Amino acid sequence: MTSVDSPVCASQGDILISEVGPRDGLQSLKATMPTADKLRWIDALYAAGIREIEVASFVPARLLPQMADAAEVVRHAITLPGLTVMALVPNLRGAEAALAAGVHKLTVPVSASEAHSLANVRKTRAEMVEEVRAIAALRRERAPHVGFEAGLSTAFGCTLQGEVPEDEVIRLAAQCIEAGADEAGLSDTVGYANPAQVRRLFRRLRAELGEHAGAAHMHNTRGLGLANCLAAYEEGVRTFDASLGGLGGCPYAPGASGNVVTEDLVFMFEAMGVRTGIDIERLIAARAPLMAGLPGEPMYGMTPEAGLPKGFNAAHAAKETKNV
């Protein structure tokens, strides 16, 4: 969900694909992508039709050197017309820096697992809800037009804690909305989720939060990323996070690996006749600046490797699907 005054592209389509590669895709890598290459990559994503990008995380450079150029990256991204520029902020200090840089949307990681919360942000879940409250107050005072979401990490399970009770996930999401977040989405941080669980939890989330229920952020750790996104779509979710080339993973969650591949997700939805507003050929071409900035880094994705089906046309796919 974008804020009321956030830029929105008219060709956005039936769903919104939010590209998180420049933040989530890079944060767990040992290599640091040069700033100039990041900017070229963001430009290529934008040229493909991506209209929401999580471009950076505002954290101390000593903790995540990959994000040391966050303010510079934001300042470039906000010059692209119609692009919603999003940044992750783990605390009030990060939110202050992100707002000063000019972001359109803030996202705060609030872990449903107490063990992961302590490892990731060194705060309990209750303390993170209070952090959400403080950031919401700052947003109201300085930039009420900026969007603000809480992303519930490890909502489907945790490598540190194991099972995360669903009642606790829903309760925490409601607490985040009460504290001032515009929306709360669910993240499968370590790739534990299955489609039945995704349907059940998003059904409960939407029943509890209504229009404040947010995005699906799935990982493909065990090969179920696309299936889980489809399950979320069938429950009414219309915003999906994904990472070009499948890069990503939480450095504070052992065993976590790549995000859902943006190219595969876009192909799946377009083949179904669900419009994304994204040119898939240009999206695949956006891998070039990514690979140039991260030479030797493995890239994932079935669609880029196999190529598009002969004669594939997204508009044709939409027409054929509606005629079935």
PDB file of C-alpha atoms in Angstrom:
ATOM      1  CA  MET A   1       0.000   0.000   0.000  1.00  0.00           C
ATOM      2  CA  THR A   2       1.381   3.402  -0.915  1.00  0.00           C
ATOM      3  CA  SER A   3       0.550   6.499   1.090  1.00  0.00           C
ATOM      4  CA  VAL A   4      -2.062   8.908  -0.220  1.00  0.00           C
ATOM      5  CA  ASP A   5       0.491  11.352  -1.589  1.00  0.00           C
ATOM      6  CA  SER A   6       3.054   8.806  -2.783  1.00  0.00           C
ATOM      7  CA  PRO A   7       3.695   8.663  -6.528  1.00  0.00           C
ATOM      8  CA  VAL A   8       1.748   5.910  -8.275  1.00  0.00           C
ATOM      9  CA  CYS A   9       2.215   4.730 -11.843  1.00  0.00           C
ATOM     10  CA  ALA A  10      -0.915   4.534 -13.989  1.00  0.00           C
ATOM     11  CA  SER A  11       0.351   1.283 -15.553  1.00  0.00           C
ATOM     12  CA  GLN A  12       0.814  -0.334 -12.159  1.00  0.00           C
ATOM     13  CA  GLY A  13      -1.632  -3.084 -13.058  1.00  0.00           C
ATOM     14  CA  ASP A  14      -3.698  -5.457 -10.985  1.00  0.00           C
ATOM     15  CA  ILE A  15      -0.951  -6.046  -8.426  1.00  0.00           C
ATOM     16  CA  LEU A  16       2.134  -4.239  -7.155  1.00  0.00           C
ATOM     17  CA  ILE A  17       5.525  -5.921  -7.311  1.00  0.00           C
ATOM     18  CA  SER A  18       7.801  -4.203  -4.800  1.00  0.00           C
ATOM     19  CA  GLU A  19      11.462  -4.748  -5.684  1.00  0.00           C
ATOM     20  CA  VAL A  20      13.571  -5.247  -2.539  1.00  0.00           C
ATOM     21  CA  GLY A  21      16.845  -6.298  -4.159  1.00  0.00           C
ATOM     22  CA  PRO A  22      18.809  -3.087  -3.573  1.00  0.00           C
ATOM     23  CA  ARG A  23      18.226  -3.527   0.163  1.00  0.00           C
ATOM     24  CA  ASP A  24      17.311  -7.095   1.063  1.00  0.00           C
ATOM     25  CA  GLY A  25      19.216  -8.553  -1.865  1.00  0.00           C
ATOM     26  CA  LEU A  26      22.492  -6.865  -0.987  1.00  0.00           C
ATOM     27  CA  GLN A  27      22.527  -6.799   2.811  1.00  0.00           C
ATOM     28  CA  SER A  28      23.627 -10.399   3.304  1.00  0.00           C
ATOM     29  CA  LEU A  29      26.391 -10.420   0.674  1.00  0.00           C
ATOM     30  CA  LYS A  30      30.065 -10.221   1.547  1.00  0.00           C
ATOM     31  CA  ALA A  31      30.707  -8.008  -1.467  1.00  0.00           C
ATOM     32  CA  THR A  32      29.721  -4.338  -1.474  1.00  0.00           C
ATOM     33  CA  MET A  33      28.137  -3.131  -4.702  1.00  0.00           C
ATOM     34  CA  PRO A  34      29.622   0.208  -5.865  1.00  0.00           C
ATOM     35  CA  THR A  35      27.192   3.100  -5.622  1.00  0.00           C
ATOM     36  CA  ALA A  36      27.354   3.917  -9.340  1.00  0.00           C
ATOM     37  CA  ASP A  37      26.363   0.345 -10.178  1.00  0.00           C
ATOM     38  CA  LYS A  38      23.472   0.482  -7.683  1.00  0.00           C
ATOM     39  CA  LEU A  39      22.148   3.593  -9.372  1.00  0.00           C
ATOM     40  CA  ARG A  40      22.384   2.008 -12.830  1.00  0.00           C
ATOM     41  CA  TRP A  41      20.579  -1.053 -11.503  1.00  0.00           C
ATOM     42  CA  ILE A  42      17.774   1.031  -9.991  1.00  0.00           C
ATOM     43  CA  ASP A  43      17.447   2.944 -13.279  1.00  0.00           C
ATOM     44  CA  ALA A  44      17.121  -0.358 -15.162  1.00  0.00           C
ATOM     45  CA  LEU A  45      14.465  -1.632 -12.762  1.00  0.00           C
ATOM     46  CA  TYR A  46      12.562   1.609 -13.213  1.00  0.00           C
ATOM     47  CA  ALA A  47      12.853   1.370 -17.023  1.00  0.00           C
ATOM     48  CA  ALA A  48      11.273  -2.099 -16.804  1.00  0.00           C
ATOM     49  CA  GLY A  49       8.202  -0.650 -15.082  1.00  0.00           C
ATOM     50  CA  ILE A  50       8.975  -1.336 -11.425  1.00  0.00           C
ATOM     51  CA  ARG A  51       7.247   1.413  -9.463  1.00  0.00           C
ATOM     52  CA  GLU A  52       8.159   0.614  -5.860  1.00  0.00           C
ATOM     53  CA  ILE A  53      11.735  -0.132  -4.813  1.00  0.00           C
ATOM     54  CA  GLU A  54      13.201  -0.670  -1.361  1.00  0.00           C
ATOM     55  CA  VAL A  55      16.482   1.025  -2.162  1.00  0.00           C
ATOM     56  CA  ALA A  56      18.374   0.961   1.143  1.00  0.00           C
ATOM     57  CA  SER A  57      18.503   0.345   4.862  1.00  0.00           C
ATOM     58  CA  PHE A  58      19.413   3.154   7.248  1.00  0.00           C
ATOM     59  CA  VAL A  59      21.677   1.327   9.666  1.00  0.00           C
ATOM     60  CA  PRO A  60      25.227   2.046  10.893  1.00  0.00           C
ATOM     61  CA  ALA A  61      27.803   1.366   8.170  1.00  0.00           C
ATOM     62  CA  ARG A  62      29.894  -0.674  10.609  1.00  0.00           C
ATOM     63  CA  LEU A  63      27.024  -3.172  10.846  1.00  0.00           C
ATOM     64  CA  LEU A  64      26.067  -3.257   7.167  1.00  0.00           C
ATOM     65  CA  PRO A  65      28.749  -1.651   4.988  1.00  0.00           C
ATOM     66  CA  GLN A  66      26.637  -2.561   1.949  1.00  0.00           C
ATOM     67  CA  MET A  67      24.212   0.191   3.030  1.00  0.00           C
ATOM     68  CA  ALA A  68      26.762   2.937   3.781  1.00  0.00           C
ATOM     69  CA  ASP A  69      25.586   4.935   0.737  1.00  0.00           C
ATOM     70  CA  ALA A  70      21.873   4.811   1.673  1.00  0.00           C
ATOM     71  CA  ALA A  71      21.274   8.572   1.592  1.00  0.00           C
ATOM     72  CA  GLU A  72      23.010   8.988  -1.770  1.00  0.00           C
ATOM     73  CA  VAL A  73      21.008   6.124  -3.278  1.00  0.00           C
ATOM     74  CA  VAL A  74      17.729   7.614  -2.001  1.00  0.00           C
ATOM     75  CA  ARG A  75      18.585  11.061  -3.357  1.00  0.00           C
ATOM     76  CA  HIS A  76      19.046   9.556  -6.809  1.00  0.00           C
ATOM     77  CA  ALA A  77      15.983   7.302  -6.707  1.00  0.00           C
ATOM     78  CA  ILE A  78      13.584  10.097  -5.764  1.00  0.00           C
ATOM     79  CA  THR A  79      14.402  11.863  -9.042  1.00  0.00           C
ATOM     80  CA  LEU A  80      12.664   9.073 -10.999  1.00  0.00           C
ATOM     81  CA  PRO A  81       9.066  10.228 -11.694  1.00  0.00           C
ATOM     82  CA  GLY A  82       6.330   7.981 -10.338  1.00  0.00           C
ATOM     83  CA  LEU A  83       8.659   5.754  -8.310  1.00  0.00           C
ATOM     84  CA  THR A  84       7.820   5.067  -4.665  1.00  0.00           C
ATOM     85  CA  VAL A  85      11.182   5.031  -2.885  1.00  0.00           C
ATOM     86  CA  MET A  86      11.164   2.891   0.240  1.00  0.00           C
ATOM     87  CA  ALA A  87      13.806   2.318   2.924  1.00  0.00           C
ATOM     88  CA  LEU A  88      14.083  -0.021   5.871  1.00  0.00           C
ATOM     89  CA  VAL A  89      14.593   1.654   9.257  1.00  0.00           C
ATOM     90  CA  PRO A  90      15.164  -0.457  12.389  1.00  0.00           C
ATOM     91  CA  ASN A  91      14.805   2.416  14.845  1.00  0.00           C
ATOM     92  CA  LEU A  92      14.003   6.088  15.347  1.00  0.00           C
ATOM     93  CA  ARG A  93      17.492   7.240  14.393  1.00  0.00           C
ATOM     94  CA  GLY A  94      17.258   5.381  11.103  1.00  0.00           C
ATOM     95  CA  ALA A  95      13.826   6.881  10.442  1.00  0.00           C
ATOM     96  CA  GLU A  96      15.177  10.392  11.026  1.00  0.00           C
ATOM     97  CA  ALA A  97      17.963   9.807   8.503  1.00  0.00           C
ATOM     98  CA  ALA A  98      15.608   8.258   5.943  1.00  0.00           C
ATOM     99  CA  LEU A  99      13.142  11.137   6.172  1.00  0.00           C
ATOM    100  CA  ALA A 100      15.978  13.637   5.833  1.00  0.00           C
ATOM    101  CA  ALA A 101      17.079  11.852   2.654  1.00  0.00           C
ATOM    102  CA  GLY A 102      13.549  12.160   1.210  1.00  0.00           C
ATOM    103  CA  VAL A 103      12.079   8.657   1.149  1.00  0.00           C
ATOM    104  CA  HIS A 104       8.428   8.164   0.240  1.00  0.00           C
ATOM    105  CA  LYS A 105       7.879   5.175   2.502  1.00  0.00           C
ATOM    106  CA  LEU A 106       9.385   3.699   5.685  1.00  0.00           C
ATOM    107  CA  THR A 107       9.357   0.034   6.595  1.00  0.00           C
ATOM    108  CA  VAL A 108      10.223  -1.244  10.059  1.00  0.00           C
ATOM    109  CA  PRO A 109      11.186  -4.885  10.720  1.00  0.00           C
ATOM    110  CA  VAL A 110       9.217  -6.269  13.660  1.00  0.00           C
ATOM    111  CA  SER A 111       9.997  -9.906  14.275  1.00  0.00           C
ATOM    112  CA  ALA A 112       7.255 -12.283  15.334  1.00  0.00           C
ATOM    113  CA  SER A 113       9.974 -14.429  16.906  1.00  0.00           C
ATOM    114  CA  GLU A 114      11.424 -13.087  20.141  1.00  0.00           C
ATOM    115  CA  ALA A 115      14.734 -14.864  19.487  1.00  0.00           C
ATOM    116  CA  HIS A 116      15.058 -13.365  16.012  1.00  0.00           C
ATOM    117  CA  SER A 117      14.075  -9.919  17.279  1.00  0.00           C
ATOM    118  CA  LEU A 118      16.893  -9.961  19.828  1.00  0.00           C
ATOM    119  CA  ALA A 119      19.392 -11.213  17.231  1.00  0.00           C
ATOM    120  CA  ASN A 120      18.293  -8.834  14.480  1.00  0.00           C
ATOM    121  CA  VAL A 121      17.645  -5.527  16.260  1.00  0.00           C
ATOM    122  CA  ARG A 122      18.656  -6.291  19.855  1.00  0.00           C
ATOM    123  CA  LYS A 123      15.179  -5.446  21.104  1.00  0.00           C
ATOM    124  CA  THR A 124      12.235  -7.475  22.313  1.00  0.00           C
ATOM    125  CA  ARG A 125       9.000  -7.556  20.325  1.00  0.00           C
ATOM    126  CA  ALA A 126       7.371  -5.229  22.858  1.00  0.00           C
ATOM    127  CA  GLU A 127      10.247  -2.786  22.550  1.00  0.00           C
ATOM    128  CA  MET A 128       9.903  -2.832  18.762  1.00  0.00           C
ATOM    129  CA  VAL A 129       6.207  -1.973  19.012  1.00  0.00           C
ATOM    130  CA  GLU A 130       7.245   1.076  21.048  1.00  0.00           C
ATOM    131  CA  GLU A 131       9.807   1.874  18.346  1.00  0.00           C
ATOM    132  CA  VAL A 132       6.966   1.768  15.812  1.00  0.00           C
ATOM    133  CA  ARG A 133       5.041   4.183  18.021  1.00  0.00           C
ATOM    134  CA  ALA A 134       7.995   6.598  18.196  1.00  0.00           C
ATOM    135  CA  ILE A 135       8.560   6.477  14.431  1.00  0.00           C
ATOM    136  CA  ALA A 136       4.845   7.054  13.809  1.00  0.00           C
ATOM    137  CA  ALA A 137       4.996  10.171  16.000  1.00  0.00           C
ATOM    138  CA  LEU A 138       8.053  11.402  14.093  1.00  0.00           C
ATOM    139  CA  ARG A 139       6.310  10.766  10.785  1.00  0.00           C
ATOM    140  CA  ARG A 140       3.208  12.705  11.898  1.00  0.00           C
ATOM    141  CA  GLU A 141       5.363  15.642  12.952  1.00  0.00           C
ATOM    142  CA  ARG A 142       7.810  15.858  10.053  1.00  0.00           C
ATOM    143  CA  ALA A 143       6.369  14.076   7.016  1.00  0.00           C
ATOM    144  CA  PRO A 144       2.721  12.979   7.324  1.00  0.00           C
ATOM    145  CA  HIS A 145       2.623  12.237   3.578  1.00  0.00           C
ATOM    146  CA  VAL A 146       5.233   9.468   3.921  1.00  0.00           C
ATOM    147  CA  GLY A 147       3.974   5.880   4.031  1.00  0.00           C
ATOM    148  CA  PHE A 148       4.812   3.665   6.986  1.00  0.00           C
ATOM    149  CA  GLU A 149       4.612  -0.124   7.186  1.00  0.00           C
ATOM    150  CA  ALA A 150       5.614  -2.788   9.667  1.00  0.00           C
ATOM    151  CA  GLY A 151       7.048  -5.947   8.143  1.00  0.00           C
ATOM    152  CA  LEU A 152       6.507  -8.916  10.452  1.00  0.00           C
ATOM    153  CA  SER A 153       9.652 -11.002  10.061  1.00  0.00           C
ATOM    154  CA  THR A 154       9.685 -14.764  10.788  1.00  0.00           C
ATOM    155  CA  ALA A 155       5.877 -14.775  10.706  1.00  0.00           C
ATOM    156  CA  PHE A 156       5.829 -18.372   9.453  1.00  0.00           C
ATOM    157  CA  GLY A 157       8.610 -19.813  11.592  1.00  0.00           C
ATOM    158  CA  CYS A 158      12.144 -19.114  12.763  1.00  0.00           C
ATOM    159  CA  THR A 159      15.449 -20.990  12.558  1.00  0.00           C
ATOM    160  CA  LEU A 160      16.342 -19.710  16.028  1.00  0.00           C
ATOM    161  CA  GLN A 161      13.043 -20.282  17.820  1.00  0.00           C
ATOM    162  CA  GLY A 162      11.259 -22.829  15.657  1.00  0.00           C
ATOM    163  CA  GLU A 163       7.470 -22.550  15.549  1.00  0.00           C
ATOM    164  CA  VAL A 164       5.946 -19.080  15.898  1.00  0.00           C
ATOM    165  CA  PRO A 165       2.338 -19.263  17.173  1.00  0.00           C
ATOM    166  CA  GLU A 166      -0.120 -17.726  14.714  1.00  0.00           C
ATOM    167  CA  ASP A 167      -2.061 -16.002  17.482  1.00  0.00           C
ATOM    168  CA  GLU A 168       1.102 -14.119  18.425  1.00  0.00           C
ATOM    169  CA  VAL A 169       1.676 -13.047  14.817  1.00  0.00           C
ATOM    170  CA  ILE A 170      -1.830 -11.616  14.474  1.00  0.00           C
ATOM    171  CA  ARG A 171      -1.660  -9.946  17.890  1.00  0.00           C
ATOM    172  CA  LEU A 172       1.676  -8.322  17.037  1.00  0.00           C
ATOM    173  CA  ALA A 173       0.368  -7.087  13.676  1.00  0.00           C
ATOM    174  CA  ALA A 174      -2.609  -5.458  15.399  1.00  0.00           C
ATOM    175  CA  GLN A 175      -0.291  -3.842  17.940  1.00  0.00           C
ATOM    176  CA  CYS A 176       1.790  -2.335  15.137  1.00  0.00           C
ATOM    177  CA  ILE A 177      -1.285  -0.795  13.511  1.00  0.00           C
ATOM    178  CA  GLU A 178      -2.474   0.531  16.885  1.00  0.00           C
ATOM    179  CA  ALA A 179       0.998   2.051  17.351  1.00  0.00           C
ATOM    180  CA  GLY A 180       0.657   4.033  14.137  1.00  0.00           C
ATOM    181  CA  ALA A 181       1.810   1.935  11.165  1.00  0.00           C
ATOM    182  CA  ASP A 182      -0.326   2.245   8.031  1.00  0.00           C
ATOM    183  CA  GLU A 183      -0.087  -1.458   7.304  1.00  0.00           C
ATOM    184  CA  ALA A 184       1.443  -4.691   8.512  1.00  0.00           C
ATOM    185  CA  GLY A 185       2.689  -7.364   6.127  1.00  0.00           C
ATOM    186  CA  LEU A 186       3.970 -10.890   6.687  1.00  0.00           C
ATOM    187  CA  SER A 187       7.477 -12.122   5.882  1.00  0.00           C
ATOM    188  CA  ASP A 188       8.637 -15.713   5.501  1.00  0.00           C
ATOM    189  CA  THR A 189      12.173 -14.707   6.475  1.00  0.00           C
ATOM    190  CA  VAL A 190      13.644 -18.210   6.604  1.00  0.00           C
ATOM    191  CA  GLY A 191      11.534 -20.002   3.997  1.00  0.00           C
ATOM    192  CA  TYR A 192       9.491 -22.201   6.339  1.00  0.00           C
ATOM    193  CA  ALA A 193       6.063 -21.342   4.926  1.00  0.00           C
ATOM    194  CA  ASN A 194       3.813 -23.614   2.872  1.00  0.00           C
ATOM    195  CA  PRO A 195       0.744 -22.587   0.823  1.00  0.00           C
ATOM    196  CA  ALA A 196      -1.832 -23.873   3.331  1.00  0.00           C
ATOM    197  CA  GLN A 197      -0.155 -21.933   6.142  1.00  0.00           C
ATOM    198  CA  VAL A 198       0.095 -18.810   3.958  1.00  0.00           C
ATOM    199  CA  ARG A 199      -3.605 -18.933   3.115  1.00  0.00           C
ATOM    200  CA  ARG A 200      -4.570 -19.425   6.742  1.00  0.00           C
ATOM    201  CA  LEU A 201      -2.384 -16.681   8.175  1.00  0.00           C
ATOM    202  CA  PHE A 202      -3.165 -14.066   5.532  1.00  0.00           C
ATOM    203  CA  ARG A 203      -6.874 -14.851   5.863  1.00  0.00           C
ATOM    204  CA  ARG A 204      -6.596 -14.159   9.586  1.00  0.00           C
ATOM    205  CA  LEU A 205      -4.486 -11.042   9.012  1.00  0.00           C
ATOM    206  CA  ARG A 206      -6.970  -9.557   6.557  1.00  0.00           C
ATOM    207  CA  ALA A 207      -9.899 -10.387   8.841  1.00  0.00           C
ATOM    208  CA  GLU A 208      -8.135  -8.670  11.745  1.00  0.00           C
ATOM    209  CA  LEU A 209      -6.673  -5.617   9.962  1.00  0.00           C
ATOM    210  CA  GLY A 210      -8.863  -5.072   6.904  1.00  0.00           C
ATOM    211  CA  GLU A 211      -7.291  -2.440   4.647  1.00  0.00           C
ATOM    212  CA  HIS A 212      -4.244  -2.282   6.921  1.00  0.00           C
ATOM    213  CA  ALA A 213      -3.145  -5.811   5.945  1.00  0.00           C
ATOM    214  CA  GLY A 214       0.031  -5.472   3.923  1.00  0.00           C
ATOM    215  CA  ALA A 215       2.394  -7.250   1.574  1.00  0.00           C
ATOM    216  CA  ALA A 216       3.581 -10.822   1.231  1.00  0.00           C
ATOM    217  CA  HIS A 217       7.358 -11.136   1.514  1.00  0.00           C
ATOM    218  CA  MET A 218       8.302 -14.701   0.629  1.00  0.00           C
ATOM    219  CA  HIS A 219      11.631 -16.498   0.406  1.00  0.00           C
ATOM    220  CA  ASN A 220      12.391 -19.402  -1.886  1.00  0.00           C
ATOM    221  CA  THR A 221      14.651 -21.265   0.550  1.00  0.00           C
ATOM    222  CA  ARG A 222      12.790 -24.545   0.083  1.00  0.00           C
ATOM    223  CA  GLY A 223      11.403 -23.936  -3.390  1.00  0.00           C
ATOM    224  CA  LEU A 224       7.911 -22.818  -2.341  1.00  0.00           C
ATOM    225  CA  GLY A 225       8.241 -19.067  -2.917  1.00  0.00           C
ATOM    226  CA  LEU A 226       6.012 -18.818  -5.991  1.00  0.00           C
ATOM    227  CA  ALA A 227       3.458 -21.277  -4.604  1.00  0.00           C
ATOM    228  CA  ASN A 228       3.246 -19.200  -1.431  1.00  0.00           C
ATOM    229  CA  CYS A 229       2.822 -15.968  -3.395  1.00  0.00           C
ATOM    230  CA  LEU A 230      -0.007 -17.549  -5.371  1.00  0.00           C
ATOM    231  CA  ALA A 231      -1.645 -18.697  -2.136  1.00  0.00           C
ATOM    232  CA  ALA A 232      -1.411 -15.149  -0.767  1.00  0.00           C
ATOM    233  CA  TYR A 233      -2.873 -13.759  -3.996  1.00  0.00           C
ATOM    234  CA  GLU A 234      -5.815 -16.135  -3.716  1.00  0.00           C
ATOM    235  CA  GLU A 235      -6.457 -14.715  -0.234  1.00  0.00           C
ATOM    236  CA  GLY A 236      -6.633 -11.175  -1.608  1.00  0.00           C
ATOM    237  CA  VAL A 237      -3.040  -9.957  -1.194  1.00  0.00           C
ATOM    238  CA  ARG A 238      -2.096  -7.544  -3.971  1.00  0.00           C
ATOM    239  CA  THR A 239       1.424  -6.394  -3.022  1.00  0.00           C
ATOM    240  CA  PHE A 240       4.375  -8.760  -3.271  1.00  0.00           C
ATOM    241  CA  ASP A 241       8.029  -8.240  -2.427  1.00  0.00           C
ATOM    242  CA  ALA A 242      10.628  -9.857  -4.675  1.00  0.00           C
ATOM    243  CA  SER A 243      14.316  -9.550  -5.528  1.00  0.00           C
ATOM    244  CA  LEU A 244      15.872  -9.517  -8.977  1.00  0.00           C
ATOM    245  CA  GLY A 245      18.028 -12.591  -9.455  1.00  0.00           C
ATOM    246  CA  GLY A 246      16.654 -14.040  -6.218  1.00  0.00           C
ATOM    247  CA  LEU A 247      19.289 -12.322  -4.112  1.00  0.00           C
ATOM    248  CA  GLY A 248      18.747 -11.876  -0.409  1.00  0.00           C
ATOM    249  CA  GLY A 249      18.526 -13.332   3.048  1.00  0.00           C
ATOM    250  CA  CYS A 250      18.668 -12.125   6.604  1.00  0.00           C
ATOM    251  CA  PRO A 251      22.226 -12.066   8.022  1.00  0.00           C
ATOM    252  CA  TYR A 252      20.782 -12.627  11.513  1.00  0.00           C
ATOM    253  CA  ALA A 253      18.686 -15.666  10.621  1.00  0.00           C
ATOM    254  CA  PRO A 254      20.838 -18.784  10.135  1.00  0.00           C
ATOM    255  CA  GLY A 255      19.769 -20.788   7.107  1.00  0.00           C
ATOM    256  CA  ALA A 256      17.881 -17.950   5.431  1.00  0.00           C
ATOM    257  CA  SER A 257      18.454 -17.703   1.703  1.00  0.00           C
ATOM    258  CA  GLY A 258      17.138 -15.933  -1.343  1.00  0.00           C
ATOM    259  CA  ASN A 259      13.967 -13.997  -1.915  1.00  0.00           C
ATOM    260  CA  VAL A 260      11.389 -14.887  -4.524  1.00  0.00           C
ATOM    261  CA  VAL A 261      12.881 -14.123  -7.950  1.00  0.00           C
ATOM    262  CA  THR A 262      11.228 -11.013  -9.392  1.00  0.00           C
ATOM    263  CA  GLU A 263      11.526 -12.282 -12.959  1.00  0.00           C
ATOM    264  CA  ASP A 264       9.779 -15.578 -12.139  1.00  0.00           C
ATOM    265  CA  LEU A 265       7.063 -13.861 -10.093  1.00  0.00           C
ATOM    266  CA  VAL A 266       6.277 -11.384 -12.863  1.00  0.00           C
ATOM    267  CA  PHE A 267       6.187 -14.181 -15.449  1.00  0.00           C
ATOM    268  CA  MET A 268       3.830 -16.267 -13.310  1.00  0.00           C
ATOM    269  CA  PHE A 269       1.345 -13.454 -12.827  1.00  0.00           C
ATOM    270  CA  GLU A 270       1.511 -12.173 -16.413  1.00  0.00           C
ATOM    271  CA  ALA A 271       1.053 -15.711 -17.757  1.00  0.00           C
ATOM    272  CA  MET A 272      -2.059 -15.960 -15.565  1.00  0.00           C
ATOM    273  CA  GLY A 273      -3.394 -12.721 -17.037  1.00  0.00           C
ATOM    274  CA  VAL A 274      -2.718 -10.741 -13.853  1.00  0.00           C
ATOM    275  CA  ARG A 275      -1.207  -7.422 -14.901  1.00  0.00           C
ATOM    276  CA  THR A 276       1.953  -6.231 -13.162  1.00  0.00           C
ATOM    277  CA  GLY A 277       2.694  -3.175 -15.305  1.00  0.00           C
ATOM    278  CA  ILE A 278       6.220  -4.561 -15.822  1.00  0.00           C
ATOM    279  CA  ASP A 279       7.968  -5.288 -19.128  1.00  0.00           C
ATOM    280  CA  ILE A 280       9.456  -8.716 -18.474  1.00  0.00           C
ATOM    281  CA  GLU A 281      12.072  -8.484 -21.223  1.00  0.00           C
ATOM    282  CA  ARG A 282      13.382  -5.224 -19.804  1.00  0.00           C
ATOM    283  CA  LEU A 283      13.223  -6.748 -16.344  1.00  0.00           C
ATOM    284  CA  ILE A 284      15.471  -9.607 -17.434  1.00  0.00           C
ATOM    285  CA  ALA A 285      17.787  -7.048 -19.045  1.00  0.00           C
ATOM    286  CA  ALA A 286      18.065  -5.331 -15.644  1.00  0.00           C
ATOM    287  CA  ARG A 287      20.177  -8.287 -14.524  1.00  0.00           C
ATOM    288  CA  ALA A 288      23.081  -6.905 -16.594  1.00  0.00           C
ATOM    289  CA  PRO A 289      23.904  -3.903 -14.366  1.00  0.00           C
ATOM    290  CA  LEU A 290      23.361  -6.092 -11.317  1.00  0.00           C
ATOM    291  CA  MET A 291      25.883  -8.646 -12.537  1.00  0.00           C
ATOM    292  CA  ALA A 292      28.295  -5.892 -13.563  1.00  0.00           C
ATOM    293  CA  GLY A 293      28.221  -4.490 -10.039  1.00  0.00           C
ATOM    294  CA  LEU A 294      28.554  -7.919  -8.409  1.00  0.00           C
ATOM    295  CA  PRO A 295      30.863  -9.922 -10.678  1.00  0.00           C
ATOM    296  CA  GLY A 296      30.812 -13.613  -9.862  1.00  0.00           C
ATOM    297  CA  GLU A 297      27.807 -13.430  -7.555  1.00  0.00           C
ATOM    298  CA  PRO A 298      25.333 -16.264  -8.301  1.00  0.00           C
ATOM    299  CA  MET A 299      22.027 -15.181  -9.828  1.00  0.00           C
ATOM    300  CA  TYR A 300      18.886 -17.281  -9.717  1.00  0.00           C
ATOM    301  CA  GLY A 301      15.689 -17.554 -11.717  1.00  0.00           C
ATOM    302  CA  MET A 302      14.093 -20.132 -13.987  1.00  0.00           C
ATOM    303  CA  THR A 303      12.559 -17.662 -16.435  1.00  0.00           C
ATOM    304  CA  PRO A 304      15.812 -15.852 -17.331  1.00  0.00           C
ATOM    305  CA  GLU A 305      17.515 -19.205 -17.916  1.00  0.00           C
ATOM    306  CA  ALA A 306      14.726 -20.837 -19.919  1.00  0.00           C
ATOM    307  CA  GLY A 307      13.578 -17.719 -21.743  1.00  0.00           C
ATOM    308  CA  LEU A 308      10.017 -16.680 -22.461  1.00  0.00           C
ATOM    309  CA  PRO A 309       7.738 -19.173 -24.243  1.00  0.00           C
ATOM    310  CA  LYS A 310       7.648 -18.755 -28.000  1.00  0.00           C
ATOM    311  CA  GLY A 311       5.149 -16.077 -28.900  1.00  0.00           C
ATOM    312  CA  PHE A 312       4.575 -15.129 -25.250  1.00  0.00           C
ATOM    313  CA  ASN A 313       2.754 -11.856 -24.930  1.00  0.00           C
ATOM    314  CA  ALA A 314       1.446 -10.615 -21.604  1.00  0.00           C
ATOM    315  CA  ALA A 315      -1.583  -8.883 -23.145  1.00  0.00           C
ATOM    316  CA  HIS A 316      -2.416 -12.040 -25.099  1.00  0.00           C
ATOM    317  CA  ALA A 317      -2.036 -14.127 -21.939  1.00  0.00           C
ATOM    318  CA  ALA A 318      -4.462 -11.832 -20.144  1.00  0.00           C
ATOM    319  CA  LYS A 319      -7.018 -12.145 -22.942  1.00  0.00           C
ATOM    320  CA  GLU A 320      -6.697 -15.927 -23.142  1.00  0.00           C
ATOM    321  CA  THR A 321      -7.010 -16.308 -19.356  1.00  0.00           C
ATOM    322  CA  LYS A 322     -10.193 -14.244 -19.261  1.00  0.00           C
ATOM    323  CA  ASN A 323     -11.667 -16.357 -22.072  1.00  0.00           C
ATOM    324  CA  VAL A 324     -11.154 -19.638 -20.197  1.00  0.00           C
TER     325      VAL A 324
END
